[in-house]
Each structure stands twice: as C-alpha cells, then as structure tokens.
PDB file of C-alpha atoms and ligand atoms in Angstrom:
ATOM      1  CA  MET A   7      23.963   3.809  15.461  1.00 51.00           C
ATOM      2  CA  SER A   8      26.660   1.698  15.866  1.00 79.00           C
ATOM      3  CA  GLY A   9      29.028   4.490  17.436  1.00 91.00           C
ATOM      4  CA  PRO A  10      30.547   4.322  20.780  1.00 96.00           C
ATOM      5  CA  VAL A  11      29.084   4.243  24.593  1.00 98.00           C
ATOM      6  CA  ILE A  12      29.916   7.275  25.988  1.00 98.00           C
ATOM      7  CA  SER A  13      31.130   7.825  29.051  1.00 98.00           C
ATOM      8  CA  LEU A  14      30.645  11.237  30.588  1.00 98.00           C
ATOM      9  CA  GLY A  15      32.558  12.164  33.738  1.00 97.00           C
ATOM     10  CA  GLY A  16      30.630  13.616  36.895  1.00 96.00           C
ATOM     11  CA  SER A  17      33.113  16.518  36.915  1.00 96.00           C
ATOM     12  CA  ILE A  18      31.573  18.291  33.715  1.00 97.00           C
ATOM     13  CA  PHE A  19      29.394  19.216  36.484  1.00 97.00           C
ATOM     14  CA  SER A  20      31.419  21.319  38.500  1.00 96.00           C
ATOM     15  CA  LYS A  21      30.594  24.702  38.626  1.00 94.00           C
ATOM     16  CA  THR A  22      33.508  25.981  37.206  1.00 95.00           C
ATOM     17  CA  ASP A  23      33.008  23.744  34.338  1.00 95.00           C
ATOM     18  CA  GLU A  24      29.439  24.392  33.328  1.00 91.00           C
ATOM     19  CA  LYS A  25      30.151  26.174  29.829  1.00 96.00           C
ATOM     20  CA  TYR A  26      31.325  22.428  28.669  1.00 97.00           C
ATOM     21  CA  LEU A  27      28.370  20.847  29.994  1.00 97.00           C
ATOM     22  CA  SER A  28      25.959  23.212  27.923  1.00 96.00           C
ATOM     23  CA  GLU A  29      28.399  22.550  24.980  1.00 97.00           C
ATOM     24  CA  PHE A  30      28.652  18.732  25.293  1.00 97.00           C
ATOM     25  CA  ILE A  31      24.490  19.108  25.334  1.00 96.00           C
ATOM     26  CA  GLU A  32      24.321  21.417  21.975  1.00 95.00           C
ATOM     27  CA  ARG A  33      26.899  18.835  20.393  1.00 95.00           C
ATOM     28  CA  ILE A  34      25.284  15.737  21.079  1.00 95.00           C
ATOM     29  CA  LYS A  35      21.850  17.147  20.209  1.00 90.00           C
ATOM     30  CA  ASP A  36      23.380  16.374  16.566  1.00 84.00           C
ATOM     31  CA  GLU A  37      24.085  13.005  17.020  1.00 86.00           C
ATOM     32  CA  ASP A  38      21.902   9.926  15.614  1.00 83.00           C
ATOM     33  CA  GLY A  39      21.654   7.921  18.647  1.00 86.00           C
ATOM     34  CA  TYR A  40      23.749   7.643  21.862  1.00 92.00           C
ATOM     35  CA  ALA A  41      24.197   5.593  24.337  1.00 96.00           C
ATOM     36  CA  LEU A  42      25.630   7.545  27.491  1.00 97.00           C
ATOM     37  CA  VAL A  43      26.422   6.973  30.915  1.00 98.00           C
ATOM     38  CA  VAL A  44      26.675   9.721  33.215  1.00 98.00           C
ATOM     39  CA  GLY A  45      28.724  10.456  36.428  1.00 97.00           C
ATOM     40  CA  GLY A  46      28.344  11.684  39.658  1.00 97.00           C
ATOM     41  CA  GLY A  47      30.617  14.444  39.998  1.00 96.00           C
ATOM     42  CA  PRO A  48      30.524  16.855  42.907  1.00 97.00           C
ATOM     43  CA  ILE A  49      27.250  16.239  44.206  1.00 97.00           C
ATOM     44  CA  ALA A  50      27.757  12.361  44.460  1.00 97.00           C
ATOM     45  CA  ARG A  51      31.098  13.496  46.312  1.00 96.00           C
ATOM     46  CA  GLU A  52      29.061  15.981  48.453  1.00 97.00           C
ATOM     47  CA  GLN A  53      26.433  13.773  49.424  1.00 97.00           C
ATOM     48  CA  ILE A  54      28.560  10.708  50.340  1.00 97.00           C
ATOM     49  CA  SER A  55      30.758  12.631  52.095  1.00 97.00           C
ATOM     50  CA  LYS A  56      28.164  14.115  54.353  1.00 97.00           C
ATOM     51  CA  LEU A  57      26.420  10.519  54.939  1.00 97.00           C
ATOM     52  CA  ARG A  58      29.846   9.536  55.854  1.00 97.00           C
ATOM     53  CA  MET A  59      30.261  11.642  58.504  1.00 97.00           C
ATOM     54  CA  MET A  60      26.561  10.525  59.777  1.00 97.00           C
ATOM     55  CA  GLY A  61      28.390   6.578  59.988  1.00 96.00           C
ATOM     56  CA  ALA A  62      26.613   4.987  57.201  1.00 96.00           C
ATOM     57  CA  LYS A  63      28.071   2.020  55.752  1.00 96.00           C
ATOM     58  CA  GLU A  64      30.088   1.958  52.189  1.00 96.00           C
ATOM     59  CA  TYR A  65      27.413   0.082  50.535  1.00 97.00           C
ATOM     60  CA  TYR A  66      24.928   2.657  51.422  1.00 97.00           C
ATOM     61  CA  LEU A  67      27.235   5.597  50.611  1.00 97.00           C
ATOM     62  CA  ASP A  68      27.727   3.667  46.873  1.00 97.00           C
ATOM     63  CA  MET A  69      23.571   3.996  47.200  1.00 98.00           C
ATOM     64  CA  MET A  70      23.609   7.907  47.701  1.00 98.00           C
ATOM     65  CA  GLY A  71      26.277   8.015  45.070  1.00 97.00           C
ATOM     66  CA  ILE A  72      24.650   5.782  42.625  1.00 98.00           C
ATOM     67  CA  GLN A  73      21.447   8.181  43.207  1.00 98.00           C
ATOM     68  CA  ALA A  74      23.701  11.299  42.573  1.00 98.00           C
ATOM     69  CA  THR A  75      24.461  10.130  38.898  1.00 98.00           C
ATOM     70  CA  ARG A  76      20.851   9.543  37.860  1.00 98.00           C
ATOM     71  CA  LEU A  77      20.180  12.942  39.142  1.00 97.00           C
ATOM     72  CA  ASN A  78      22.744  14.067  36.525  1.00 97.00           C
ATOM     73  CA  ALA A  79      21.541  11.517  34.013  1.00 97.00           C
ATOM     74  CA  THR A  80      18.070  12.809  34.492  1.00 96.00           C
ATOM     75  CA  MET A  81      19.437  16.568  33.787  1.00 96.00           C
ATOM     76  CA  VAL A  82      21.263  15.435  30.560  1.00 96.00           C
ATOM     77  CA  SER A  83      17.631  13.499  29.387  1.00 95.00           C
ATOM     78  CA  LEU A  84      15.802  16.743  30.408  1.00 94.00           C
ATOM     79  CA  ALA A  85      18.060  19.156  28.628  1.00 94.00           C
ATOM     80  CA  LEU A  86      18.119  16.951  25.621  1.00 92.00           C
ATOM     81  CA  GLY A  87      14.234  16.841  25.486  1.00 87.00           C
ATOM     82  CA  ASN A  88      13.964  13.384  26.080  1.00 79.00           C
ATOM     83  CA  LEU A  89      10.817  12.544  28.009  1.00 72.00           C
ATOM     84  CA  MET A  90      12.273   8.915  29.059  1.00 74.00           C
ATOM     85  CA  ASP A  91      13.189   7.927  31.970  1.00 87.00           C
ATOM     86  CA  VAL A  92      16.667   7.023  33.354  1.00 96.00           C
ATOM     87  CA  PRO A  93      17.168   3.289  33.092  1.00 97.00           C
ATOM     88  CA  LYS A  94      18.583   1.521  36.464  1.00 98.00           C
ATOM     89  CA  SER A  95      20.037  -1.624  34.851  1.00 98.00           C
ATOM     90  CA  ILE A  96      21.651  -2.637  31.806  1.00 98.00           C
ATOM     91  CA  ASP A  97      19.080  -5.084  30.877  1.00 98.00           C
ATOM     92  CA  GLU A  98      16.690  -1.843  31.252  1.00 97.00           C
ATOM     93  CA  ALA A  99      19.356   0.211  29.213  1.00 97.00           C
ATOM     94  CA  VAL A 100      19.325  -2.777  26.332  1.00 97.00           C
ATOM     95  CA  ARG A 101      15.566  -2.720  26.228  1.00 96.00           C
ATOM     96  CA  MET A 102      15.517   1.266  26.011  1.00 94.00           C
ATOM     97  CA  MET A 103      18.016   1.035  23.186  1.00 94.00           C
ATOM     98  CA  LYS A 104      15.811  -0.826  21.084  1.00 94.00           C
ATOM     99  CA  VAL A 105      13.216   0.913  21.363  1.00 92.00           C
ATOM    100  CA  TYR A 106      14.296   4.892  21.323  1.00 90.00           C
ATOM    101  CA  LYS A 107      17.856   4.438  19.622  1.00 91.00           C
ATOM    102  CA  ARG A 108      19.210   6.004  22.557  1.00 93.00           C
ATOM    103  CA  VAL A 109      19.708   5.791  26.086  1.00 96.00           C
ATOM    104  CA  ILE A 110      21.105   8.250  29.339  1.00 97.00           C
ATOM    105  CA  MET A 111      21.851   6.270  32.449  1.00 98.00           C
ATOM    106  CA  GLY A 112      23.842   6.694  35.406  1.00 98.00           C
ATOM    107  CA  GLY A 113      24.722   3.933  37.757  1.00 98.00           C
ATOM    108  CA  THR A 114      23.260   0.495  38.215  1.00 98.00           C
ATOM    109  CA  GLU A 115      24.472  -1.129  41.630  1.00 96.00           C
ATOM    110  CA  PRO A 116      26.623  -0.449  44.546  1.00 97.00           C
ATOM    111  CA  GLY A 117      30.810  -1.307  44.253  1.00 95.00           C
ATOM    112  CA  HIS A 118      31.845  -0.122  41.069  1.00 94.00           C
ATOM    113  CA  THR A 119      31.635   3.116  39.264  1.00 95.00           C
ATOM    114  CA  THR A 120      29.791   4.590  36.060  1.00 97.00           C
ATOM    115  CA  ASP A 121      32.586   3.592  34.066  1.00 96.00           C
ATOM    116  CA  ALA A 122      32.208  -0.060  34.383  1.00 97.00           C
ATOM    117  CA  VAL A 123      28.666   0.933  33.944  1.00 98.00           C
ATOM    118  CA  SER A 124      29.871   2.241  30.571  1.00 98.00           C
ATOM    119  CA  LEU A 125      31.947  -0.867  29.694  1.00 98.00           C
ATOM    120  CA  LEU A 126      28.809  -3.273  30.621  1.00 98.00           C
ATOM    121  CA  LEU A 127      26.649  -1.173  28.214  1.00 98.00           C
ATOM    122  CA  ALA A 128      29.337  -1.622  25.799  1.00 98.00           C
ATOM    123  CA  GLU A 129      29.346  -5.198  25.869  1.00 98.00           C
ATOM    124  CA  ALA A 130      25.685  -5.656  26.318  1.00 98.00           C
ATOM    125  CA  LEU A 131      25.089  -3.428  23.258  1.00 97.00           C
ATOM    126  CA  SER A 132      27.920  -5.135  21.321  1.00 97.00           C
ATOM    127  CA  ARG A 133      30.093  -2.028  20.891  1.00 97.00           C
ATOM    128  CA  ASP A 134      33.619  -1.549  20.378  1.00 97.00           C
ATOM    129  CA  THR A 135      34.789   1.639  22.117  1.00 98.00           C
ATOM    130  CA  VAL A 136      33.790   3.298  25.593  1.00 98.00           C
ATOM    131  CA  VAL A 137      34.606   6.974  24.752  1.00 98.00           C
ATOM    132  CA  ASN A 138      35.771   8.369  28.618  1.00 98.00           C
ATOM    133  CA  VAL A 139      34.908  12.255  28.349  1.00 98.00           C
ATOM    134  CA  THR A 140      36.348  13.513  31.329  1.00 96.00           C
ATOM    135  CA  ASN A 141      38.586  16.073  33.116  1.00 93.00           C
ATOM    136  CA  VAL A 142      41.987  15.321  32.006  1.00 93.00           C
ATOM    137  CA  ASP A 143      43.593  15.919  28.038  1.00 95.00           C
ATOM    138  CA  TYR A 144      45.433  12.034  28.138  1.00 95.00           C
ATOM    139  CA  LEU A 145      46.873   9.631  30.711  1.00 93.00           C
ATOM    140  CA  TYR A 146      50.349  10.278  31.650  1.00 92.00           C
ATOM    141  CA  ASP A 147      52.905   8.163  32.834  1.00 88.00           C
ATOM    142  CA  LYS A 148      52.932   9.687  36.146  1.00 83.00           C
ATOM    143  CA  ASP A 149      50.618  12.152  38.150  1.00 82.00           C
ATOM    144  CA  PRO A 150      50.306  15.001  35.589  1.00 82.00           C
ATOM    145  CA  THR A 151      50.630  17.247  38.189  1.00 83.00           C
ATOM    146  CA  VAL A 152      54.300  16.677  38.631  1.00 86.00           C
ATOM    147  CA  LYS A 153      56.811  18.300  36.120  1.00 88.00           C
ATOM    148  CA  GLY A 154      57.827  15.961  33.736  1.00 89.00           C
ATOM    149  CA  ALA A 155      54.855  13.679  33.086  1.00 90.00           C
ATOM    150  CA  LYS A 156      54.276  12.514  29.831  1.00 93.00           C
ATOM    151  CA  LYS A 157      51.233  12.286  27.532  1.00 95.00           C
ATOM    152  CA  ILE A 158      50.564   8.155  26.712  1.00 96.00           C
ATOM    153  CA  LYS A 159      48.820   8.160  23.144  1.00 97.00           C
ATOM    154  CA  ASN A 160      48.263   4.248  23.100  1.00 98.00           C
ATOM    155  CA  ILE A 161      48.778   1.823  26.194  1.00 97.00           C
ATOM    156  CA  THR A 162      47.875  -1.846  26.380  1.00 97.00           C
ATOM    157  CA  TYR A 163      44.849  -2.890  28.821  1.00 96.00           C
ATOM    158  CA  SER A 164      47.894  -4.946  31.130  1.00 94.00           C
ATOM    159  CA  ASP A 165      50.441  -1.684  30.815  1.00 94.00           C
ATOM    160  CA  ALA A 166      47.484   0.588  32.063  1.00 94.00           C
ATOM    161  CA  THR A 167      46.605  -2.370  34.636  1.00 92.00           C
ATOM    162  CA  LYS A 168      50.230  -1.927  36.171  1.00 90.00           C
ATOM    163  CA  MET A 169      49.971   1.699  36.269  1.00 87.00           C
ATOM    164  CA  ILE A 170      47.273   1.761  38.256  1.00 83.00           C
ATOM    165  CA  THR A 171      47.877  -0.895  40.781  1.00 83.00           C
ATOM    166  CA  SER A 172      51.566   0.611  40.981  1.00 77.00           C
ATOM    167  CA  GLU A 173      52.267   2.087  44.276  1.00 55.00           C
ATOM    168  CA  LYS A 174      54.451   5.010  42.742  1.00 58.00           C
ATOM    169  CA  ARG A 175      51.320   6.566  41.517  1.00 53.00           C
ATOM    170  CA  GLY A 176      50.030   8.688  44.754  1.00 50.00           C
ATOM    171  CA  ALA A 177      46.521   8.625  46.094  1.00 43.00           C
ATOM    172  CA  GLY A 178      44.291  11.179  44.309  1.00 44.00           C
ATOM    173  CA  ALA A 179      46.194  11.157  41.530  1.00 50.00           C
ATOM    174  CA  ASN A 180      44.108  11.801  38.514  1.00 54.00           C
ATOM    175  CA  PHE A 181      43.746   8.688  37.023  1.00 70.00           C
ATOM    176  CA  PRO A 182      40.697   8.453  34.734  1.00 81.00           C
ATOM    177  CA  LEU A 183      40.270   4.467  35.029  1.00 86.00           C
ATOM    178  CA  ASP A 184      39.658   1.619  37.327  1.00 89.00           C
ATOM    179  CA  ILE A 185      40.465  -1.899  37.164  1.00 92.00           C
ATOM    180  CA  LEU A 186      37.198  -3.308  36.768  1.00 94.00           C
ATOM    181  CA  SER A 187      36.339  -1.349  34.002  1.00 95.00           C
ATOM    182  CA  LEU A 188      39.857  -2.160  32.549  1.00 96.00           C
ATOM    183  CA  ASN A 189      39.184  -5.746  32.673  1.00 96.00           C
ATOM    184  CA  ILE A 190      35.695  -5.851  31.481  1.00 97.00           C
ATOM    185  CA  ALA A 191      36.934  -3.942  28.272  1.00 98.00           C
ATOM    186  CA  ARG A 192      39.999  -6.318  28.280  1.00 97.00           C
ATOM    187  CA  ARG A 193      38.022  -9.778  28.211  1.00 98.00           C
ATOM    188  CA  SER A 194      36.174  -7.988  25.584  1.00 98.00           C
ATOM    189  CA  GLY A 195      38.489  -6.154  23.324  1.00 98.00           C
ATOM    190  CA  ILE A 196      36.466  -2.988  23.700  1.00 98.00           C
ATOM    191  CA  LYS A 197      38.373   0.302  23.075  1.00 98.00           C
ATOM    192  CA  ILE A 198      38.819   3.048  25.640  1.00 98.00           C
ATOM    193  CA  LYS A 199      39.278   6.338  24.441  1.00 98.00           C
ATOM    194  CA  ILE A 200      40.289   9.293  27.265  1.00 97.00           C
ATOM    195  CA  VAL A 201      39.769  12.865  26.166  1.00 98.00           C
ATOM    196  CA  SER A 202      39.073  15.899  27.983  1.00 97.00           C
ATOM    197  CA  PHE A 203      35.522  17.682  27.906  1.00 97.00           C
ATOM    198  CA  ARG A 204      37.466  21.043  27.999  1.00 97.00           C
ATOM    199  CA  ASP A 205      37.858  20.336  24.093  1.00 97.00           C
ATOM    200  CA  PRO A 206      34.510  19.699  23.106  1.00 96.00           C
ATOM    201  CA  SER A 207      35.582  19.357  19.130  1.00 97.00           C
ATOM    202  CA  ASN A 208      38.405  16.968  20.041  1.00 98.00           C
ATOM    203  CA  ALA A 209      35.895  14.868  22.428  1.00 98.00           C
ATOM    204  CA  PHE A 210      33.193  14.581  19.104  1.00 97.00           C
ATOM    205  CA  LYS A 211      36.474  13.832  16.663  1.00 97.00           C
ATOM    206  CA  ALA A 212      37.068  10.724  18.950  1.00 98.00           C
ATOM    207  CA  ILE A 213      33.077   9.918  19.515  1.00 97.00           C
ATOM    208  CA  ASN A 214      32.857  10.338  16.103  1.00 95.00           C
ATOM    209  CA  GLY A 215      35.631   7.676  15.123  1.00 96.00           C
ATOM    210  CA  LYS A 216      38.072  10.481  14.033  1.00 97.00           C
ATOM    211  CA  LYS A 217      41.436  11.252  14.792  1.00 98.00           C
ATOM    212  CA  PHE A 218      41.671  12.973  18.169  1.00 98.00           C
ATOM    213  CA  GLU A 219      43.884  14.017  21.089  1.00 98.00           C
ATOM    214  CA  GLY A 220      44.078  11.703  24.076  1.00 98.00           C
ATOM    215  CA  THR A 221      44.994   8.235  24.783  1.00 97.00           C
ATOM    216  CA  THR A 222      43.497   5.076  23.388  1.00 98.00           C
ATOM    217  CA  VAL A 223      43.598   1.662  25.822  1.00 98.00           C
ATOM    218  CA  SER A 224      43.610  -1.118  24.141  1.00 97.00           C
TER     219      SER A 224
HETATM  220  P1  LIG B 327      31.029   7.674  39.358  1.00 53.50           P
HETATM  221  O1  LIG B 327      31.201   6.644  39.124  1.00 53.50           O
HETATM  222  O2  LIG B 327      30.434   9.036  38.810  1.00 53.50           O
HETATM  223  O3  LIG B 327      31.970   8.096  40.329  1.00 53.50           O
HETATM  224  O4  LIG B 327      29.787   7.508  40.682  1.00 53.50           O
HETATM  225  P2  LIG B 327      33.595   8.717  40.112  1.00 53.50           P
HETATM  226  O5  LIG B 327      34.078   7.923  38.951  1.00 53.50           O
HETATM  227  O6  LIG B 327      34.377   8.838  41.398  1.00 53.50           O
HETATM  228  O7  LIG B 327      33.425  10.032  39.208  1.00 53.50           O
HETATM  229  P3  LIG B 327      33.267  11.229  38.165  1.00 53.50           P
HETATM  230  O8  LIG B 327      32.087  10.721  37.988  1.00 53.50           O
HETATM  231  O9  LIG B 327      34.010  10.148  37.496  1.00 53.50           O
HETATM  232  O10 LIG B 327      33.812  12.222  38.311  1.00 53.50           O
HETATM  233  C1  LIG B 327      29.745   8.227  42.009  1.00 53.50           C
HETATM  234  C2  LIG B 327      29.668   7.269  42.857  1.00 53.50           C
HETATM  235  O11 LIG B 327      28.854   6.740  42.935  1.00 53.50           O
HETATM  236  C3  LIG B 327      28.581   5.265  43.101  1.00 53.50           C
HETATM  237  C4  LIG B 327      30.349   5.055  43.996  1.00 53.50           C
HETATM  238  O12 LIG B 327      30.312   4.792  45.146  1.00 53.50           O
HETATM  239  C5  LIG B 327      30.992   6.262  42.828  1.00 53.50           C
HETATM  240  O13 LIG B 327      32.117   6.538  43.892  1.00 53.50           O
HETATM  241  N1  LIG B 327      28.754   4.049  42.306  1.00 53.50           N
HETATM  242  C6  LIG B 327      28.080   4.677  40.653  1.00 53.50           C
HETATM  243  C7  LIG B 327      28.054   2.826  42.214  1.00 53.50           C
HETATM  244  O14 LIG B 327      28.324   2.534  43.791  1.00 53.50           O
HETATM  245  N2  LIG B 327      27.622   2.202  41.151  1.00 53.50           N
HETATM  246  C8  LIG B 327      27.365   2.873  40.122  1.00 53.50           C
HETATM  247  O15 LIG B 327      27.237   1.800  39.213  1.00 53.50           O
HETATM  248  C9  LIG B 327      27.900   3.894  39.949  1.00 53.50           C
END
C-alpha cells in the first residue's frame, strides 16, 4: 500500500467516543495495509497529571505519555487481530512495514507528540500524505468555540505556522497540529489532511485519496 500514514488522535479513546473507535477499527480492517500512529488520549492526560502532582520532571511525564500511546496502539492492534508488537522507533516501524505490510505504533521518544511521529514515519516510508483523524472537523480561522469562526479548507504550511504562533489563539484552543509536525511536513512536502473521527465515512474518503470534508495543509 502506498497510502497515507494515519495519525489517530487519542481523543477517540474517550468514553463518550467509544462507538467511533469501534467503527474506525471495523473500517480499517478492510484496508490493504496501513501505517497507523495512535495517540495517548485521556489515559495519557490522566497519568501525566497524577505524575506531575508527584513532582516528576517533564522528560518523565513524556515517558509516561509514550507508554499510554503504546497501550492504546496495542489495543488497536489486538482489536485488528494483529499478533505483532508495537514498534518503539521509526526504524523498527519501517522494518515491520517491510515484513507485514502494516504497522501500528504509538510514540517514540520524549519531546514531541504522535503527530510528529506520523510525519517522521511518512518521511521514512516515502508517503506523501498524513491523515490526522482527530476530534475537530476542520482547522478554523479562530478558536472554533468562538462565534463566527470560519472553516479553512486549504492552508499553506507557513500560514498554518503563523496561526499556531499567533497570540490571538488562546491556550487550550482546539488546534490539531503542532509546529514540529508542520516543519517536518514542510521540509518533505507531505500533505496533512485533518478530518474528524466523528464522520468515519468522510475520514476514510480522506484516507483513500477521495474528496473529503476537512482541511488540507500543503
Ligand atoms: P499524544 O501525541 O497522543 O499527545 O501523546 P496529544 O497530541 O496531546 O494527544 P492526542 O492523542 O492528540 O489527544 C501523549 C503524550 O505523550 C508524550 C507527550 O507528553 C504527549 O503529550 N509523547 C508522545 C512523547 O513524549 N513522545 C512521543 O513520541 C509521543
């Protein structure tokens, strides 16, 4: 398969979104092969906040988050009936892809998110697209909870970077991308498609290179 790398946002593991996780798993079963990077979601946040209260340093909080992403990746892998381990590095993932034609992984090392992992994996596998399956349907021109926020269908790497760094966007705003991911995408010309997991058929349109509702960063 030469399809996209899929970055599955950890928020799909929230209790209220269980049905979308099941549907995602049902649908991905039918795909020929896949390179899937799974996020940490609520379990990562919960464990990190407990550990933070105990005074652990950021490095160790990231290590905790990585373990949560791997736990979620293991769950997806087992749900798909895969008897393979979750690779711990991009190199291991590339080797696994060669053998099994599919790979499911979580985080790799401290200091970034699973979105960055998905972009690095796309570079390593020479894939030209990452589909970010997340909890927002589009990138918006301002915080989507603010009235009058407009959907963005297409945006350049540099405009997306400006949006992230802009001070107007308050902390905690729903921004499904980070700067490191954008930088990796830009240096290798990898398109990022942002789609919501709450519309599975649309998400799989994006995965299969069809017309979809969502944002394309290129
Ligand atoms: P996520 O990448 O899932 O964080 O990893 P996120 O983007 O905040 O959450 P979702 O999944 O999109 O909802 C969870 C945490 O694990 C650590 C970071 O602390 C991150 O916030 N992590 C993850 C790493 O340090 N390195 C990695 O490669 C991945």
